[in-house]
Coordinates of C-alpha atoms in Angstrom, one line a residue:
X24 CA -50.9 4.1 -4.3
X25 CA -52.3 5.9 -7.5
X26 CA -50.0 6.5 -10.5
X27 CA -47.5 9.2 -10.2
X28 CA -48.4 12.6 -11.7
X29 CA -45.2 14.2 -12.7
X30 CA -44.3 18.0 -12.8
X31 CA -43.2 17.9 -16.4
X32 CA -42.6 14.5 -18.1
X33 CA -41.5 13.8 -21.6
X34 CA -44.1 13.5 -24.3
X35 CA -43.4 11.7 -27.5
X36 CA -45.3 12.6 -30.7
X37 CA -44.9 9.3 -32.6
X38 CA -42.6 10.2 -35.5
X39 CA -39.4 10.3 -33.3
X40 CA -38.6 6.5 -34.0
X41 CA -38.8 7.1 -37.7
X42 CA -35.9 9.5 -37.8
X43 CA -33.9 7.5 -35.3
X44 CA -34.4 4.4 -37.4
X45 CA -33.2 6.4 -40.6
X46 CA -30.0 7.3 -38.7
X47 CA -29.4 3.6 -37.8
X48 CA -30.3 2.3 -41.1
X49 CA -27.8 4.9 -42.8
X50 CA -25.1 4.2 -40.0
X51 CA -25.2 8.0 -39.2
X52 CA -24.7 7.6 -35.4
X53 CA -21.9 10.2 -35.0
X54 CA -22.2 13.9 -33.8
X55 CA -23.2 15.0 -37.4
X56 CA -25.4 13.8 -40.0
X57 CA -28.9 14.6 -41.8
X58 CA -30.8 14.7 -38.6
X59 CA -28.5 17.2 -37.0
X60 CA -28.7 19.4 -40.2
X61 CA -32.5 18.8 -40.5
X62 CA -33.2 19.6 -36.7
X63 CA -31.1 22.9 -37.0
X64 CA -33.2 23.9 -40.0
X65 CA -36.4 23.1 -38.3
X66 CA -35.3 25.3 -35.3
X67 CA -34.3 28.2 -37.6
X68 CA -37.7 28.0 -39.5
X69 CA -39.6 28.0 -36.2
X70 CA -37.8 30.9 -34.7
X71 CA -38.3 32.8 -37.9
X72 CA -35.8 35.6 -37.6
X73 CA -33.0 34.6 -40.1
X74 CA -31.2 33.0 -37.3
X75 CA -28.5 30.2 -37.5
X76 CA -28.7 27.4 -35.0
X77 CA -26.0 25.0 -33.8
X78 CA -27.3 21.8 -32.2
X79 CA -25.3 20.8 -29.2
X80 CA -25.2 18.3 -26.4
X81 CA -26.9 20.6 -23.7
X82 CA -28.1 24.0 -23.2
X83 CA -25.4 24.3 -20.7
X84 CA -22.8 23.7 -23.4
X85 CA -24.4 26.3 -25.6
X86 CA -24.3 28.7 -22.8
X87 CA -20.6 28.1 -22.3
X88 CA -19.9 28.6 -25.9
X89 CA -21.9 31.8 -26.0
X90 CA -19.7 33.2 -23.2
X91 CA -16.4 32.2 -25.0
X92 CA -17.7 33.8 -28.3
X93 CA -18.5 36.9 -26.2
X94 CA -14.7 37.1 -25.1
X95 CA -15.5 36.3 -21.5
X96 CA -12.1 35.0 -19.7
X97 CA -10.6 34.3 -16.3
X98 CA -11.0 37.3 -14.0
X99 CA -13.9 38.8 -15.9
X100 CA -17.4 39.6 -14.6
X101 CA -20.7 38.4 -16.0
X102 CA -24.2 39.6 -15.0
X103 CA -26.7 36.9 -14.4
X104 CA -30.4 36.6 -13.3
X105 CA -30.4 35.2 -9.8
X106 CA -33.7 33.5 -9.9
X107 CA -32.9 30.6 -12.2
X108 CA -31.4 27.0 -12.4
X109 CA -27.7 26.7 -11.6
X110 CA -26.9 25.8 -15.3
X111 CA -27.5 29.6 -16.1
X112 CA -24.6 30.4 -13.7
X113 CA -22.3 27.4 -13.8
X114 CA -20.7 28.2 -17.2
X115 CA -19.6 31.6 -15.9
X116 CA -17.4 29.7 -13.5
X117 CA -16.2 27.3 -16.3
X118 CA -14.6 30.4 -17.8
X119 CA -13.0 31.5 -14.6
X120 CA -15.3 34.5 -14.4
X121 CA -17.3 35.9 -11.5
X122 CA -21.2 36.0 -11.6
X123 CA -22.9 39.2 -10.5
X124 CA -26.4 38.4 -9.7
X125 CA -29.5 40.5 -10.4
X126 CA -32.8 40.4 -8.4
X127 CA -36.2 39.8 -10.1
X128 CA -38.9 42.2 -10.8
X129 CA -42.5 41.3 -9.8
X130 CA -44.3 41.5 -13.3
X131 CA -42.2 38.7 -15.1
X132 CA -40.1 37.4 -12.1
X133 CA -37.2 37.9 -14.5
X134 CA -34.1 40.3 -14.4
X135 CA -35.1 43.6 -12.8
X136 CA -33.8 46.3 -15.3
X137 CA -33.5 48.9 -12.4
X138 CA -31.2 46.6 -10.5
X139 CA -29.4 45.7 -13.8
X140 CA -28.4 49.3 -14.3
X141 CA -27.5 49.8 -10.7
X142 CA -25.2 46.8 -10.9
X143 CA -23.5 47.9 -14.0
X144 CA -22.8 51.5 -12.7
X145 CA -21.5 50.1 -9.5
X146 CA -19.2 47.5 -11.2
X147 CA -17.8 50.1 -13.6
X148 CA -17.0 52.3 -10.6
X149 CA -15.1 49.4 -9.2
X150 CA -13.2 49.0 -12.3
X151 CA -15.0 45.9 -13.4
X152 CA -17.2 46.5 -16.5
X153 CA -19.2 43.3 -16.9
X154 CA -18.4 41.4 -20.2
X155 CA -21.9 39.9 -20.8
X156 CA -25.4 39.8 -19.4
X157 CA -27.4 36.5 -19.1
X158 CA -31.1 37.0 -18.8
X159 CA -33.5 34.1 -18.3
X160 CA -37.0 33.7 -19.6
X161 CA -38.3 32.0 -16.4
X162 CA -40.8 29.2 -16.8
X163 CA -41.2 30.3 -20.3
X164 CA -42.3 34.0 -19.4
X165 CA -40.4 36.5 -21.5
X166 CA -38.2 38.9 -19.6
X167 CA -38.5 42.7 -20.2
X168 CA -36.2 42.6 -23.2
X169 CA -36.9 46.2 -24.5
X170 CA -35.6 47.7 -21.3
X171 CA -32.7 45.2 -20.8
X172 CA -31.5 45.6 -24.4
X173 CA -31.5 49.4 -24.1
X174 CA -29.5 49.3 -21.0
X175 CA -27.0 46.8 -22.6
X176 CA -26.8 48.9 -25.7
X177 CA -26.0 51.9 -23.6
X178 CA -23.0 50.3 -22.1
X179 CA -22.0 48.2 -24.9
X180 CA -22.4 44.7 -23.2
X181 CA -23.4 41.4 -25.0
X182 CA -26.6 39.9 -23.9
X183 CA -27.2 36.2 -23.9
X184 CA -30.7 35.0 -23.6
X185 CA -31.1 31.7 -21.7
X186 CA -34.4 30.5 -23.3
X187 CA -34.0 26.9 -22.0
X188 CA -37.6 27.1 -20.8
X189 CA -39.0 29.4 -23.4
X190 CA -39.1 27.7 -26.8
X191 CA -42.4 28.9 -28.1
X192 CA -42.7 32.0 -26.1
X193 CA -42.6 35.5 -27.7
X194 CA -42.2 39.1 -26.7
X195 CA -43.9 41.6 -28.9
X196 CA -44.3 38.8 -31.5
X197 CA -40.5 38.1 -31.7
X198 CA -39.4 34.6 -30.4
X199 CA -37.5 34.4 -27.2
X200 CA -33.8 33.5 -27.8
X201 CA -33.6 35.7 -30.8
X202 CA -33.1 39.1 -29.1
X203 CA -29.6 38.9 -27.8
X204 CA -26.3 38.3 -29.5
X205 CA -26.9 34.7 -28.6
X206 CA -29.8 32.6 -27.4
X207 CA -29.9 29.3 -25.5
X208 CA -32.3 26.4 -25.9
X209 CA -32.6 23.2 -24.0
X210 CA -34.2 19.8 -24.9
X211 CA -33.7 18.1 -21.5
X212 CA -36.2 15.5 -20.7
X213 CA -38.5 17.9 -18.7
X214 CA -38.7 20.7 -21.4
X215 CA -41.5 21.5 -23.7
X216 CA -39.9 19.2 -26.3
X217 CA -37.1 16.9 -25.6
X218 CA -34.2 15.0 -27.3
X219 CA -33.6 13.2 -24.0
X220 CA -30.7 15.5 -23.5
X221 CA -29.5 18.3 -25.7
X222 CA -29.5 21.9 -26.5
X223 CA -28.8 24.6 -29.2
X224 CA -27.1 27.8 -29.6
X225 CA -29.0 30.5 -31.5
X226 CA -26.7 32.8 -33.5
X227 CA -27.4 35.8 -35.8
X228 CA -24.8 35.1 -38.5
X229 CA -23.2 32.1 -40.0
X230 CA -19.6 33.2 -38.7
X231 CA -20.8 32.7 -35.1
X232 CA -22.4 29.5 -35.8
X233 CA -19.3 28.1 -37.6
X234 CA -17.1 29.1 -34.7
X235 CA -19.5 27.3 -32.2
X236 CA -19.6 24.1 -34.3
X237 CA -15.7 24.4 -34.5
X238 CA -15.2 24.6 -30.8
X239 CA -17.9 21.9 -30.0
X240 CA -16.0 19.5 -32.3
X241 CA -12.7 19.8 -30.4
X242 CA -11.4 22.7 -32.4
X243 CA -9.6 20.7 -34.9
X244 CA -7.6 22.8 -37.4
X245 CA -8.0 22.2 -41.1
X246 CA -5.1 19.9 -41.5
X247 CA -4.7 16.2 -42.6
X248 CA -3.4 15.3 -39.2
X249 CA -4.9 16.3 -35.8
X250 CA -3.8 19.8 -34.9
X251 CA -5.2 22.1 -32.5
X252 CA -4.7 25.9 -32.2
X253 CA -7.6 26.5 -29.7
X254 CA -9.0 24.7 -26.7
X255 CA -12.0 22.6 -27.9
X256 CA -15.0 20.7 -26.4
X257 CA -17.0 17.7 -27.1
X258 CA -20.3 19.5 -27.4
X259 CA -21.8 18.6 -30.7
X260 CA -25.3 16.8 -30.8
X261 CA -25.5 13.3 -32.1
X262 CA -27.4 12.3 -35.1
X263 CA -29.3 9.9 -33.0
X264 CA -30.5 12.5 -30.5
X265 CA -31.3 15.0 -33.3
X266 CA -33.5 12.4 -34.8
X267 CA -35.7 12.6 -31.6
X268 CA -35.7 16.3 -32.0
X269 CA -36.9 16.2 -35.5
X270 CA -39.9 14.3 -34.5
X271 CA -40.6 16.6 -31.5
X272 CA -40.5 19.6 -33.7
X273 CA -43.5 18.3 -35.7
X274 CA -45.7 18.6 -32.5
X275 CA -44.1 21.6 -30.9
X276 CA -47.0 23.9 -31.5
X277 CA -49.4 21.4 -30.1
X278 CA -47.2 21.1 -26.9
X279 CA -47.3 24.8 -26.5
X280 CA -51.1 24.9 -26.8
X281 CA -51.4 22.1 -24.3
X282 CA -49.2 23.8 -21.6
X283 CA -51.1 27.0 -22.2
X284 CA -54.4 25.0 -21.5
X285 CA -52.7 23.7 -18.3
X286 CA -52.1 27.3 -17.2
X287 CA -55.8 28.1 -18.0
X288 CA -56.8 25.2 -15.9
X289 CA -55.0 26.7 -12.9
X290 CA -56.5 30.1 -13.5
X291 CA -60.0 28.6 -13.4
X292 CA -59.1 26.4 -10.3
X293 CA -57.7 29.3 -8.2
X294 CA -60.0 32.0 -9.3
X295 CA -62.1 32.0 -6.2
X296 CA -59.3 31.2 -3.8
X297 CA -58.2 34.4 -2.0
X298 CA -54.4 34.7 -1.4
X299 CA -53.2 32.6 -4.4
X300 CA -52.0 34.2 -7.6
X301 CA -51.2 32.2 -10.9
X302 CA -48.2 33.5 -12.7
X303 CA -49.4 35.0 -15.9
X304 CA -48.5 37.4 -18.6
X305 CA -48.6 41.1 -17.3
X306 CA -49.7 42.5 -20.8
X307 CA -50.4 41.5 -24.3
X308 CA -46.8 42.1 -25.3
X309 CA -45.9 38.8 -23.6
X310 CA -46.8 35.3 -24.7
X311 CA -45.6 32.6 -22.6
X312 CA -45.5 28.8 -23.5
X313 CA -46.3 28.4 -19.7
X314 CA -43.6 25.5 -19.6
X315 CA -44.4 25.3 -15.9
X316 CA -47.4 26.8 -14.4
X317 CA -46.6 28.3 -11.1
X318 CA -48.4 29.9 -8.3
X319 CA -47.6 32.2 -5.3
X320 CA -49.2 31.7 -1.9
X321 CA -49.9 34.6 0.5
X322 CA -49.8 32.8 3.9
X323 CA -51.3 35.8 5.7
X324 CA -54.4 35.5 3.7
X325 CA -54.7 31.7 3.3
X326 CA -53.2 30.5 6.5
X327 CA -51.4 28.0 4.4
X328 CA -47.8 27.9 2.8
X329 CA -46.4 26.5 -0.3
X330 CA -44.7 23.6 1.6
X331 CA -48.0 22.5 3.1
X332 CA -49.5 22.3 -0.4
X333 CA -46.5 20.6 -1.8
X334 CA -46.8 17.9 0.8
X335 CA -50.5 17.6 0.3
X336 CA -50.0 17.0 -3.3
X337 CA -47.2 14.4 -2.7
X338 CA -49.4 12.5 -0.4
X339 CA -51.6 11.9 -3.4
X340 CA -48.4 11.0 -5.5
X341 CA -48.6 14.4 -7.4
X342 CA -45.2 16.1 -7.9
X343 CA -44.8 19.9 -7.4
X344 CA -41.7 21.9 -6.7
X345 CA -40.7 25.1 -5.0
X346 CA -39.5 27.8 -7.4
X347 CA -35.8 28.0 -8.3
X348 CA -33.8 28.9 -5.1
X349 CA -32.0 32.2 -6.2
X350 CA -28.3 31.9 -7.0
X351 CA -27.2 34.5 -4.6
X352 CA -28.6 32.2 -1.9
X353 CA -26.7 29.2 -3.1
X354 CA -23.7 28.1 -1.0
X355 CA -21.5 27.7 -4.1
X356 CA -22.1 31.4 -5.0
X357 CA -22.1 32.9 -1.5
X358 CA -19.2 35.3 -2.3
X359 CA -20.6 36.7 -5.5
X360 CA -22.1 40.3 -5.7
X361 CA -25.8 40.7 -5.8
X362 CA -28.0 43.7 -6.7
X363 CA -31.6 44.2 -5.7
X364 CA -34.0 43.8 -3.0
X365 CA -35.8 40.7 -1.9
X366 CA -38.2 40.0 -4.8
X367 CA -36.6 36.7 -5.8
X368 CA -36.4 35.6 -2.2
X369 CA -40.0 36.2 -1.4
X370 CA -40.9 34.3 -4.7
X371 CA -38.7 31.3 -3.5
X372 CA -40.4 31.4 -0.1
X373 CA -44.0 31.5 -1.3
X374 CA -43.9 30.1 -4.9
X375 CA -44.8 26.6 -6.2
X376 CA -44.4 25.0 -9.6
X377 CA -47.6 22.9 -10.3
X378 CA -47.8 19.8 -12.6
X379 CA -47.7 21.2 -16.1
X380 CA -47.1 18.4 -18.6
X381 CA -48.7 18.3 -22.1
X382 CA -49.7 14.7 -21.5
X383 CA -51.7 15.1 -18.3
X384 CA -55.1 13.5 -18.7
X385 CA -58.7 14.7 -17.5
X386 CA -58.2 12.1 -14.7
X387 CA -55.0 13.8 -13.7
X388 CA -56.6 17.2 -13.5
X389 CA -59.4 15.8 -11.6
X390 CA -56.9 14.5 -9.0
X391 CA -55.0 17.7 -8.8
X392 CA -58.3 19.7 -8.5
X393 CA -59.6 17.5 -5.7
X394 CA -56.4 18.0 -3.7
X395 CA -56.4 21.7 -4.1
X396 CA -60.0 22.2 -3.1
X397 CA -59.6 19.9 -0.1
X398 CA -56.5 21.6 0.9
X399 CA -58.1 25.2 0.8
X400 CA -61.5 24.2 2.2

């Protein structure tokens, strides 16, 4: 059996250990310290929009706090992109609110602005104006933020960007995660950079960041004893984990370049294979980090389907995965409202995420190429 080729594995840069050792040497192992401060500053400088960043234990934690800061409470409704990982929707349930799922559009696979407007109008008619909109930049591809923000502004609804997969992506030159009232980042082990586990909340003012930090450290009041006037959470990032993040930030631009080269590899590989489309930017306004390179297979043209290809790759110990199963098809959200047609469903039926790691070798690419060419020959 040949070595496993992973879909998206961690890729260290070399200096992570230095920052972790500094934390141990100084005995800064708590959920605060120089690495936490430094990691937040590194992210703020990279995003480059005068933002404030709070480093947290997970992207899911960041999304939960964003909903709380947007005033979401029990009985509210929150609009959410349907084609996404469950972590985009679960925090809505944490708040006791109901998700309202929106279909994708074909260009970016992200939230369809037309279905979004239809949903808002219908929920208002039903007496339930949504409290927030969660839009996802799927696989690093920016959503149609100009149209989505225009609709949100028209109705006075907060926008939260789930940019967990999109660090390094931009829309019209502006970093994903900086468009909405809040942005969400993830540093899970499979992301473009990792802290092993962790995330961040992107804010536009110090007040919102301070509130997030307060809530994420058990909401302790300013008193000499332990006093609490609000429900708090244990969501702050540790100084050890942040040290890994500081090392990863040093090579983030290189990781984006490597992922984009993997996308170019698939464009070249599939260019002469009819019925296979590589997921790419629709116009020059979009710059994707191509966290995961993905394809859609037209079975009527190729006579093959994405499951056939997944199994063929697996036979050579190469990992690939179907696209996210839309949230409105998930058993746990079976009763949630849904607006749109079947774009997300068709993408799920026919789409496949290909190995995309920044640490893939020439030999890995040769193995992938051979399986693909044999499969479609």
